[in-house]
């Protein structure tokens, strides 16, 4: 009975508009979620299709390879290996006792033949020391002609050294200001 | 102690006699009391509002001891909750039960508290906004069963604390608070 006098809040047009906007916003969020789900599903489908086509490609390649041929190839390889192993075993075998005796006898025979050879001299052969004569050109008798520019420096020369080496003569003129002139003649 | 997800199960859950309705009255009452508390605690923790008697419900069986509650036992325990005002049958056949781990009045109080805390007095909210909006996130109202929420809102409307109204389209349902 007391509830008759309870005052309810008044609903205005603004309240209704707010409610409509909020409802639309919620619906929009739901649609966005739905779109996201659709996008994800389509991506998953694309991945599935890719995997499927890849699997089909593998199957197609595998269908071209005959299992019997592969087995035969493996058997042939095994046979070849076994054959090679057999060869290796034969080659690696130890000689029989009789053959070994023959080889040793032949070896002794060769050794006895070697004993008949002349002895190797123990001392080194004596060789006369013969001086080789070097055919060198004549030493020039005339003094060297020096350029005028060098001439001035040549007056102060502290030392003039003539060197004979491998058939060439050099005149080394050492000047006071350490400049050196080489003249070949 | 056995766990069901993050929920810690009581010791009696591993004791086979508790999965059979006890014939002796005193023992039966003690058994029903333990099961009532367990159902309420579990539903509050897991935010479960509806229990179907014919559906799989984690508490109705314990594979560890190979025991499960009979239909009769399930109905007995839920009927006891209905008697306490902590649950309601949703159909005449007693196949579905609405669990009120907070009574309707308690839910109404929680709504008032929520409105005051967030400064929503004299504002308009949609019913969906209250149960799944950003404001309600982290509160007990988040994920509340729509039936329970509408019952609590109608109780508050009866007290003049809000008005439930329809928008321009039929699916618009809003609430204007006046606290």
mmCIF file of C-alpha atoms in Angstrom:
data_model
loop_
_atom_site.group_PDB
_atom_site.id
_atom_site.type_symbol
_atom_site.label_atom_id
_atom_site.label_comp_id
_atom_site.label_asym_id
_atom_site.label_seq_id
_atom_site.Cartn_x
_atom_site.Cartn_y
_atom_site.Cartn_z
ATOM 1 C CA UNK A 1 0.000 0.000 0.000
ATOM 2 C CA UNK A 2 2.881 2.317 0.833
ATOM 3 C CA UNK A 3 4.367 1.826 -2.654
ATOM 4 C CA UNK A 4 1.628 4.006 -4.227
ATOM 5 C CA UNK A 5 3.420 7.126 -2.995
ATOM 6 C CA UNK A 6 6.885 6.052 -4.198
ATOM 7 C CA UNK A 7 8.167 8.670 -6.644
ATOM 8 C CA UNK A 8 9.835 7.137 -9.720
ATOM 9 C CA UNK A 9 12.387 9.126 -11.731
ATOM 10 C CA UNK A 10 10.826 10.817 -14.771
ATOM 11 C CA UNK A 11 11.939 9.532 -18.186
ATOM 12 C CA UNK A 12 12.579 12.328 -20.700
ATOM 13 C CA UNK A 13 13.178 12.236 -24.462
ATOM 14 C CA UNK A 14 16.861 12.926 -23.762
ATOM 15 C CA UNK A 15 17.019 9.778 -21.623
ATOM 16 C CA UNK A 16 15.492 7.765 -24.463
ATOM 17 C CA UNK A 17 17.977 9.249 -26.943
ATOM 18 C CA UNK A 18 20.900 8.393 -24.630
ATOM 19 C CA UNK A 19 19.588 4.839 -24.294
ATOM 20 C CA UNK A 20 19.302 4.504 -28.089
ATOM 21 C CA UNK A 21 22.857 5.784 -28.603
ATOM 22 C CA UNK A 22 24.248 3.413 -25.985
ATOM 23 C CA UNK A 23 22.375 0.492 -27.530
ATOM 24 C CA UNK A 24 23.684 1.381 -31.005
ATOM 25 C CA UNK A 25 27.216 1.623 -29.636
ATOM 26 C CA UNK A 26 26.878 -1.834 -28.079
ATOM 27 C CA UNK A 27 25.536 -3.266 -31.341
ATOM 28 C CA UNK A 28 28.403 -1.657 -33.258
ATOM 29 C CA UNK A 29 30.912 -3.274 -30.893
ATOM 30 C CA UNK A 30 29.195 -6.628 -31.448
ATOM 31 C CA UNK A 31 29.372 -6.188 -35.241
ATOM 32 C CA UNK A 32 33.066 -5.296 -35.014
ATOM 33 C CA UNK A 33 33.661 -8.429 -32.965
ATOM 34 C CA UNK A 34 31.744 -10.437 -35.546
ATOM 35 C CA UNK A 35 33.838 -8.953 -38.360
ATOM 36 C CA UNK A 36 37.031 -9.802 -36.488
ATOM 37 C CA UNK A 37 35.799 -13.376 -36.089
ATOM 38 C CA UNK A 38 34.944 -13.596 -39.800
ATOM 39 C CA UNK A 39 38.396 -12.259 -40.715
ATOM 40 C CA UNK A 40 40.089 -14.766 -38.441
ATOM 41 C CA UNK A 41 37.993 -17.615 -39.849
ATOM 42 C CA UNK A 42 38.823 -16.621 -43.440
ATOM 43 C CA UNK A 43 42.539 -16.536 -42.584
ATOM 44 C CA UNK A 44 42.265 -19.962 -41.002
ATOM 45 C CA UNK A 45 40.504 -21.213 -44.142
ATOM 46 C CA UNK A 46 43.291 -19.787 -46.342
ATOM 47 C CA UNK A 47 45.924 -21.512 -44.200
ATOM 48 C CA UNK A 48 43.965 -24.758 -44.407
ATOM 49 C CA UNK A 49 43.717 -24.500 -48.203
ATOM 50 C CA UNK A 50 47.469 -23.820 -48.462
ATOM 51 C CA UNK A 51 48.271 -26.837 -46.315
ATOM 52 C CA UNK A 52 45.852 -28.937 -48.341
ATOM 53 C CA UNK A 53 47.421 -27.947 -51.680
ATOM 54 C CA UNK A 54 50.891 -28.550 -50.241
ATOM 55 C CA UNK A 55 49.841 -31.981 -49.073
ATOM 56 C CA UNK A 56 48.413 -32.772 -52.514
ATOM 57 C CA UNK A 57 51.688 -31.676 -54.141
ATOM 58 C CA UNK A 58 53.662 -33.987 -51.841
ATOM 59 C CA UNK A 59 51.313 -36.868 -52.671
ATOM 60 C CA UNK A 60 51.666 -36.173 -56.409
ATOM 61 C CA UNK A 61 55.477 -36.253 -56.165
ATOM 62 C CA UNK A 62 55.400 -39.378 -54.043
ATOM 63 C CA UNK A 63 53.105 -41.115 -56.528
ATOM 64 C CA UNK A 64 55.835 -40.693 -59.177
ATOM 65 C CA UNK A 65 58.323 -42.610 -57.041
ATOM 66 C CA UNK A 66 57.716 -46.357 -57.125
ATOM 67 C CA UNK A 67 58.472 -48.025 -53.814
ATOM 68 C CA UNK A 68 59.640 -51.182 -55.600
ATOM 69 C CA UNK A 69 62.163 -49.154 -57.613
ATOM 70 C CA UNK A 70 63.488 -47.548 -54.434
ATOM 71 C CA UNK A 71 63.764 -50.977 -52.808
ATOM 72 C CA UNK A 72 65.563 -52.375 -55.880
ATOM 73 C CA UNK A 73 67.981 -49.433 -55.880
ATOM 74 C CA UNK A 74 68.743 -50.004 -52.214
ATOM 75 C CA UNK A 75 69.278 -53.740 -52.817
ATOM 76 C CA UNK A 76 71.623 -53.025 -55.747
ATOM 77 C CA UNK A 77 73.595 -50.579 -53.621
ATOM 78 C CA UNK A 78 73.856 -53.148 -50.851
ATOM 79 C CA UNK A 79 75.020 -55.791 -53.358
ATOM 80 C CA UNK A 80 77.665 -53.470 -54.802
ATOM 81 C CA UNK A 81 78.900 -52.662 -51.302
ATOM 82 C CA UNK A 82 79.062 -56.349 -50.389
ATOM 83 C CA UNK A 83 81.029 -57.062 -53.583
ATOM 84 C CA UNK A 84 83.475 -54.246 -52.806
ATOM 85 C CA UNK A 85 83.881 -55.506 -49.246
ATOM 86 C CA UNK A 86 84.687 -58.967 -50.638
ATOM 87 C CA UNK A 87 87.390 -57.516 -52.924
ATOM 88 C CA UNK A 88 88.869 -55.577 -50.012
ATOM 89 C CA UNK A 89 88.882 -58.723 -47.902
ATOM 90 C CA UNK A 90 90.703 -60.720 -50.604
ATOM 91 C CA UNK A 91 93.285 -57.998 -51.145
ATOM 92 C CA UNK A 92 93.861 -57.648 -47.454
ATOM 93 C CA UNK A 93 94.310 -61.376 -46.851
ATOM 94 C CA UNK A 94 97.627 -62.675 -45.439
ATOM 95 C CA UNK A 95 99.749 -64.779 -47.831
ATOM 96 C CA UNK A 96 99.586 -68.552 -47.352
ATOM 97 C CA UNK A 97 102.650 -70.222 -45.739
ATOM 98 C CA UNK A 98 103.868 -71.773 -49.037
ATOM 99 C CA UNK A 99 103.690 -68.478 -50.947
ATOM 100 C CA UNK A 100 105.449 -66.705 -48.104
ATOM 101 C CA UNK A 101 108.326 -69.229 -48.229
ATOM 102 C CA UNK A 102 108.695 -68.690 -51.983
ATOM 103 C CA UNK A 103 108.801 -64.913 -51.534
ATOM 104 C CA UNK A 104 111.445 -65.195 -48.798
ATOM 105 C CA UNK A 105 113.583 -67.528 -50.954
ATOM 106 C CA UNK A 106 113.431 -65.069 -53.841
ATOM 107 C CA UNK A 107 114.360 -62.234 -51.512
ATOM 108 C CA UNK A 108 117.459 -64.162 -50.264
ATOM 109 C CA UNK A 109 118.459 -64.872 -53.875
ATOM 110 C CA UNK A 110 118.313 -61.147 -54.673
ATOM 111 C CA UNK A 111 120.403 -60.356 -51.597
ATOM 112 C CA UNK A 112 123.117 -62.838 -52.664
ATOM 113 C CA UNK A 113 123.246 -61.206 -56.098
ATOM 114 C CA UNK A 114 123.781 -57.824 -54.480
ATOM 115 C CA UNK A 115 126.884 -59.131 -52.635
ATOM 116 C CA UNK A 116 128.775 -59.592 -55.978
ATOM 117 C CA UNK A 117 128.670 -55.853 -56.724
ATOM 118 C CA UNK A 118 131.851 -53.692 -56.236
ATOM 119 C CA UNK A 119 132.306 -51.897 -52.932
ATOM 120 C CA UNK A 120 131.318 -48.292 -52.563
ATOM 121 C CA UNK A 121 134.399 -46.085 -51.900
ATOM 122 C CA UNK A 122 134.452 -44.736 -48.361
ATOM 123 C CA UNK A 123 136.779 -41.726 -48.908
ATOM 124 C CA UNK A 124 135.698 -38.645 -50.819
ATOM 125 C CA UNK A 125 137.429 -38.174 -54.238
ATOM 126 C CA UNK A 126 140.403 -35.706 -54.233
ATOM 127 C CA UNK A 127 139.815 -32.836 -56.620
ATOM 128 C CA UNK A 128 142.571 -30.304 -57.534
ATOM 129 C CA UNK A 129 141.723 -26.766 -56.563
ATOM 130 C CA UNK A 130 141.709 -24.941 -59.870
ATOM 131 C CA UNK A 131 141.256 -21.220 -59.717
ATOM 132 C CA UNK A 132 138.834 -19.978 -62.226
ATOM 133 C CA UNK A 133 140.115 -17.059 -64.216
ATOM 134 C CA UNK A 134 137.657 -14.287 -64.477
ATOM 135 C CA UNK A 135 137.622 -12.572 -67.818
ATOM 136 C CA UNK A 136 137.298 -9.008 -66.607
ATOM 137 C CA UNK A 137 137.503 -5.878 -68.770
ATOM 138 C CA UNK A 138 140.622 -3.647 -68.633
ATOM 139 C CA UNK A 139 140.787 -0.921 -66.053
ATOM 140 C CA UNK A 140 140.574 2.466 -67.796
ATOM 141 C CA UNK A 141 143.755 4.580 -67.735
ATOM 142 C CA UNK A 142 142.134 7.962 -68.359
ATOM 143 C CA UNK A 143 140.571 9.885 -65.460
ATOM 144 C CA UNK A 144 136.787 10.229 -65.602
ATOM 145 C CA UNK A 145 135.208 13.332 -67.106
ATOM 146 C CA UNK A 146 132.899 14.968 -64.575
ATOM 147 C CA UNK A 147 130.180 17.527 -65.352
ATOM 148 C CA UNK A 148 130.854 21.193 -64.406
ATOM 149 C CA UNK A 149 128.192 21.267 -61.725
ATOM 150 C CA UNK A 150 129.711 18.265 -60.078
ATOM 151 C CA UNK A 151 133.255 19.555 -60.628
ATOM 152 C CA UNK A 152 132.979 22.192 -57.913
ATOM 153 C CA UNK A 153 131.894 19.596 -55.412
ATOM 154 C CA UNK A 154 134.603 17.249 -56.600
ATOM 155 C CA UNK A 155 137.309 19.687 -55.501
ATOM 156 C CA UNK A 156 136.210 19.249 -51.879
ATOM 157 C CA UNK A 157 136.165 15.481 -52.178
ATOM 158 C CA UNK A 158 137.534 13.945 -49.065
ATOM 159 C CA UNK A 159 137.816 10.459 -50.512
ATOM 160 C CA UNK A 160 137.723 8.872 -53.940
ATOM 161 C CA UNK A 161 137.024 5.185 -53.881
ATOM 162 C CA UNK A 162 137.239 2.898 -56.867
ATOM 163 C CA UNK A 163 135.464 -0.406 -56.523
ATOM 164 C CA UNK A 164 135.721 -3.420 -58.834
ATOM 165 C CA UNK A 165 132.702 -5.658 -58.794
ATOM 166 C CA UNK A 166 131.397 -8.183 -61.346
ATOM 167 C CA UNK A 167 133.212 -6.507 -64.223
ATOM 168 C CA UNK A 168 132.027 -2.944 -63.459
ATOM 169 C CA UNK A 169 134.015 -0.043 -62.046
ATOM 170 C CA UNK A 170 132.445 2.710 -60.006
ATOM 171 C CA UNK A 171 133.944 6.007 -58.999
ATOM 172 C CA UNK A 172 132.439 7.180 -55.763
ATOM 173 C CA UNK A 173 132.860 10.888 -55.237
ATOM 174 C CA UNK A 174 131.891 11.904 -51.732
ATOM 175 C CA UNK A 175 131.397 15.667 -51.424
ATOM 176 C CA UNK A 176 131.457 17.809 -48.330
ATOM 177 C CA UNK A 177 127.715 18.437 -48.487
ATOM 178 C CA UNK A 178 127.157 14.635 -48.569
ATOM 179 C CA UNK A 179 125.873 14.492 -52.138
ATOM 180 C CA UNK A 180 127.234 11.445 -53.958
ATOM 181 C CA UNK A 181 127.822 11.072 -57.683
ATOM 182 C CA UNK A 182 128.062 7.661 -59.303
ATOM 183 C CA UNK A 183 129.588 7.471 -62.745
ATOM 184 C CA UNK A 184 129.879 4.226 -64.596
ATOM 185 C CA UNK A 185 132.623 3.736 -67.158
ATOM 186 C CA UNK B 1 43.232 -31.257 -0.394
ATOM 187 C CA UNK B 2 41.608 -31.929 -3.777
ATOM 188 C CA UNK B 3 41.097 -29.020 -6.175
ATOM 189 C CA UNK B 4 38.642 -28.344 -8.963
ATOM 190 C CA UNK B 5 40.494 -25.785 -11.046
ATOM 191 C CA UNK B 6 41.342 -23.097 -8.486
ATOM 192 C CA UNK B 7 38.522 -24.125 -6.158
ATOM 193 C CA UNK B 8 39.515 -26.060 -3.039
ATOM 194 C CA UNK B 9 37.148 -28.941 -2.361
ATOM 195 C CA UNK B 10 36.214 -29.879 1.221
ATOM 196 C CA UNK B 11 37.357 -33.158 2.778
ATOM 197 C CA UNK B 12 33.906 -34.775 2.681
ATOM 198 C CA UNK B 13 34.008 -34.649 -1.146
ATOM 199 C CA UNK B 14 36.411 -37.614 -1.041
ATOM 200 C CA UNK B 15 34.211 -39.626 1.327
ATOM 201 C CA UNK B 16 31.868 -41.998 -0.614
ATOM 202 C CA UNK B 17 28.902 -42.000 1.863
ATOM 203 C CA UNK B 18 28.330 -38.288 1.169
ATOM 204 C CA UNK B 19 27.409 -39.152 -2.443
ATOM 205 C CA UNK B 20 24.510 -41.312 -1.245
ATOM 206 C CA UNK B 21 21.429 -39.816 0.433
ATOM 207 C CA UNK B 22 21.609 -40.877 4.057
ATOM 208 C CA UNK B 23 18.513 -42.633 5.448
ATOM 209 C CA UNK B 24 18.992 -41.472 9.062
ATOM 210 C CA UNK B 25 17.414 -38.025 9.516
ATOM 211 C CA UNK B 26 20.186 -36.385 11.568
ATOM 212 C CA UNK B 27 22.942 -37.646 9.285
ATOM 213 C CA UNK B 28 20.929 -36.594 6.234
ATOM 214 C CA UNK B 29 20.455 -33.048 7.575
ATOM 215 C CA UNK B 30 24.180 -32.730 8.239
ATOM 216 C CA UNK B 31 24.894 -34.079 4.738
ATOM 217 C CA UNK B 32 22.440 -31.631 3.100
ATOM 218 C CA UNK B 33 23.936 -28.696 5.030
ATOM 219 C CA UNK B 34 27.458 -29.552 3.821
ATOM 220 C CA UNK B 35 26.301 -29.890 0.214
ATOM 221 C CA UNK B 36 24.356 -26.582 0.353
ATOM 222 C CA UNK B 37 27.463 -24.716 1.517
ATOM 223 C CA UNK B 38 29.612 -26.416 -1.122
ATOM 224 C CA UNK B 39 27.189 -25.576 -3.975
ATOM 225 C CA UNK B 40 26.873 -21.921 -2.897
ATOM 226 C CA UNK B 41 30.657 -21.472 -2.475
ATOM 227 C CA UNK B 42 31.416 -23.136 -5.794
ATOM 228 C CA UNK B 43 28.790 -21.124 -7.705
ATOM 229 C CA UNK B 44 30.006 -17.843 -6.169
ATOM 230 C CA UNK B 45 33.658 -18.585 -7.008
ATOM 231 C CA UNK B 46 32.938 -19.776 -10.554
ATOM 232 C CA UNK B 47 30.121 -17.234 -11.172
ATOM 233 C CA UNK B 48 27.602 -19.968 -11.964
ATOM 234 C CA UNK B 49 23.929 -18.978 -11.815
ATOM 235 C CA UNK B 50 22.084 -21.885 -13.404
ATOM 236 C CA UNK B 51 22.428 -25.585 -12.567
ATOM 237 C CA UNK B 52 20.838 -28.193 -14.797
ATOM 238 C CA UNK B 53 20.056 -31.401 -12.957
ATOM 239 C CA UNK B 54 20.337 -33.485 -16.113
ATOM 240 C CA UNK B 55 23.513 -31.740 -17.294
ATOM 241 C CA UNK B 56 27.124 -32.368 -16.292
ATOM 242 C CA UNK B 57 28.009 -30.335 -13.231
ATOM 243 C CA UNK B 58 31.525 -30.682 -11.732
ATOM 244 C CA UNK B 59 30.312 -31.121 -8.155
ATOM 245 C CA UNK B 60 27.875 -33.917 -8.936
ATOM 246 C CA UNK B 61 30.598 -36.514 -9.467
ATOM 247 C CA UNK B 62 34.034 -37.418 -8.141
ATOM 248 C CA UNK B 63 36.005 -39.659 -10.535
ATOM 249 C CA UNK B 64 38.754 -40.104 -7.919
ATOM 250 C CA UNK B 65 36.443 -42.222 -5.756
ATOM 251 C CA UNK B 66 34.180 -43.303 -8.642
ATOM 252 C CA UNK B 67 31.061 -41.786 -7.100
ATOM 253 C CA UNK B 68 28.324 -39.508 -8.443
ATOM 254 C CA UNK B 69 25.103 -38.087 -7.020
ATOM 255 C CA UNK B 70 21.821 -39.649 -8.060
ATOM 256 C CA UNK B 71 19.082 -37.452 -9.580
ATOM 257 C CA UNK B 72 17.179 -37.799 -6.298
ATOM 258 C CA UNK B 73 20.164 -36.539 -4.272
ATOM 259 C CA UNK B 74 20.736 -33.573 -6.629
ATOM 260 C CA UNK B 75 17.082 -32.555 -6.361
ATOM 261 C CA UNK B 76 17.149 -32.933 -2.567
ATOM 262 C CA UNK B 77 20.195 -30.661 -2.154
ATOM 263 C CA UNK B 78 18.871 -27.971 -4.530
ATOM 264 C CA UNK B 79 15.383 -28.116 -2.983
ATOM 265 C CA UNK B 80 17.023 -27.397 0.372
ATOM 266 C CA UNK B 81 18.636 -24.286 -1.179
ATOM 267 C CA UNK B 82 15.242 -23.220 -2.582
ATOM 268 C CA UNK B 83 13.745 -23.581 0.919
ATOM 269 C CA UNK B 84 16.473 -21.266 2.280
ATOM 270 C CA UNK B 85 15.744 -18.680 -0.429
ATOM 271 C CA UNK B 86 19.184 -19.266 -1.960
ATOM 272 C CA UNK B 87 17.821 -20.817 -5.164
ATOM 273 C CA UNK B 88 14.692 -20.983 -7.345
ATOM 274 C CA UNK B 89 13.351 -23.611 -9.684
ATOM 275 C CA UNK B 90 13.210 -22.262 -13.223
ATOM 276 C CA UNK B 91 10.629 -24.798 -14.436
ATOM 277 C CA UNK B 92 7.852 -26.948 -13.019
ATOM 278 C CA UNK B 93 9.713 -30.167 -13.779
ATOM 279 C CA UNK B 94 12.587 -29.120 -11.479
ATOM 280 C CA UNK B 95 15.164 -29.671 -14.206
ATOM 281 C CA UNK B 96 16.836 -26.256 -13.949
ATOM 282 C CA UNK B 97 17.660 -24.265 -10.866
ATOM 283 C CA UNK B 98 18.642 -20.600 -10.510
ATOM 284 C CA UNK B 99 21.229 -20.316 -7.744
ATOM 285 C CA UNK B 100 21.133 -17.098 -5.731
ATOM 286 C CA UNK B 101 24.474 -17.054 -3.966
ATOM 287 C CA UNK B 102 23.437 -13.491 -3.136
ATOM 288 C CA UNK B 103 19.766 -13.070 -2.307
ATOM 289 C CA UNK B 104 17.840 -10.674 -4.593
ATOM 290 C CA UNK B 105 17.905 -8.007 -1.862
ATOM 291 C CA UNK B 106 21.705 -8.397 -1.592
ATOM 292 C CA UNK B 107 22.056 -7.990 -5.372
ATOM 293 C CA UNK B 108 19.909 -4.847 -5.183
ATOM 294 C CA UNK B 109 22.193 -3.449 -2.472
ATOM 295 C CA UNK B 110 25.244 -4.208 -4.629
ATOM 296 C CA UNK B 111 23.677 -2.269 -7.544
ATOM 297 C CA UNK B 112 23.035 0.776 -5.309
ATOM 298 C CA UNK B 113 26.616 0.606 -3.995
ATOM 299 C CA UNK B 114 27.958 0.347 -7.564
ATOM 300 C CA UNK B 115 25.901 3.357 -8.757
ATOM 301 C CA UNK B 116 27.103 5.511 -5.862
ATOM 302 C CA UNK B 117 30.757 4.466 -6.205
ATOM 303 C CA UNK B 118 30.856 5.337 -9.907
ATOM 304 C CA UNK B 119 28.795 8.532 -9.573
ATOM 305 C CA UNK B 120 26.014 7.233 -11.804
ATOM 306 C CA UNK B 121 23.151 8.819 -9.845
ATOM 307 C CA UNK B 122 20.578 10.433 -12.188
ATOM 308 C CA UNK B 123 22.221 8.778 -15.199
ATOM 309 C CA UNK B 124 20.956 6.362 -17.849
ATOM 310 C CA UNK B 125 22.464 2.904 -18.340
ATOM 311 C CA UNK B 126 21.494 -0.064 -20.462
ATOM 312 C CA UNK B 127 20.826 -3.384 -18.749
ATOM 313 C CA UNK B 128 23.697 -4.913 -20.742
ATOM 314 C CA UNK B 129 26.011 -2.113 -19.613
ATOM 315 C CA UNK B 130 25.397 -3.002 -15.965
ATOM 316 C CA UNK B 131 26.224 -6.687 -16.446
ATOM 317 C CA UNK B 132 28.987 -6.473 -19.062
ATOM 318 C CA UNK B 133 30.116 -2.862 -19.414
ATOM 319 C CA UNK B 134 33.535 -1.391 -18.669
ATOM 320 C CA UNK B 135 32.288 0.206 -15.435
ATOM 321 C CA UNK B 136 31.139 -3.104 -13.944
ATOM 322 C CA UNK B 137 34.402 -4.884 -14.797
ATOM 323 C CA UNK B 138 36.091 -6.103 -11.640
ATOM 324 C CA UNK B 139 32.877 -5.945 -9.605
ATOM 325 C CA UNK B 140 30.509 -8.745 -8.575
ATOM 326 C CA UNK B 141 27.937 -7.377 -11.022
ATOM 327 C CA UNK B 142 30.121 -8.246 -14.002
ATOM 328 C CA UNK B 143 28.684 -11.339 -15.662
ATOM 329 C CA UNK B 144 25.551 -11.398 -13.500
ATOM 330 C CA UNK B 145 22.727 -13.528 -14.876
ATOM 331 C CA UNK B 146 20.185 -11.344 -16.708
ATOM 332 C CA UNK B 147 17.226 -12.901 -14.858
ATOM 333 C CA UNK B 148 18.823 -12.183 -11.467
ATOM 334 C CA UNK B 149 19.731 -8.632 -12.523
ATOM 335 C CA UNK B 150 16.198 -7.861 -13.754
ATOM 336 C CA UNK B 151 14.764 -9.198 -10.504
ATOM 337 C CA UNK B 152 17.074 -6.941 -8.475
ATOM 338 C CA UNK B 153 16.332 -3.921 -10.711
ATOM 339 C CA UNK B 154 12.575 -4.471 -10.367
ATOM 340 C CA UNK B 155 12.964 -4.585 -6.599
ATOM 341 C CA UNK B 156 14.790 -1.222 -6.704
ATOM 342 C CA UNK B 157 12.161 0.183 -9.087
ATOM 343 C CA UNK B 158 9.501 -0.880 -6.605
ATOM 344 C CA UNK B 159 11.391 1.155 -3.988
ATOM 345 C CA UNK B 160 11.529 4.177 -6.332
ATOM 346 C CA UNK B 161 15.314 4.164 -6.701
ATOM 347 C CA UNK B 162 15.248 3.696 -10.465
ATOM 348 C CA UNK B 163 12.988 3.450 -13.487
ATOM 349 C CA UNK B 164 13.196 0.715 -16.114
ATOM 350 C CA UNK B 165 12.177 1.969 -19.563
ATOM 351 C CA UNK B 166 12.225 0.974 -23.216
ATOM 352 C CA UNK B 167 14.007 2.853 -25.962
ATOM 353 C CA UNK B 168 12.941 3.474 -29.548
ATOM 354 C CA UNK B 169 13.473 -0.147 -30.605
ATOM 355 C CA UNK B 170 12.137 -3.207 -28.815
ATOM 356 C CA UNK B 171 15.535 -4.574 -27.765
ATOM 357 C CA UNK B 172 16.527 -1.338 -26.035
ATOM 358 C CA UNK B 173 16.086 -1.678 -22.294
ATOM 359 C CA UNK B 174 17.449 0.994 -20.029
ATOM 360 C CA UNK B 175 17.585 2.066 -16.421
ATOM 361 C CA UNK B 176 17.490 5.593 -15.022
ATOM 362 C CA UNK B 177 18.770 5.838 -11.477
ATOM 363 C CA UNK B 178 17.496 8.332 -8.936
ATOM 364 C CA UNK B 179 19.310 7.877 -5.659
#
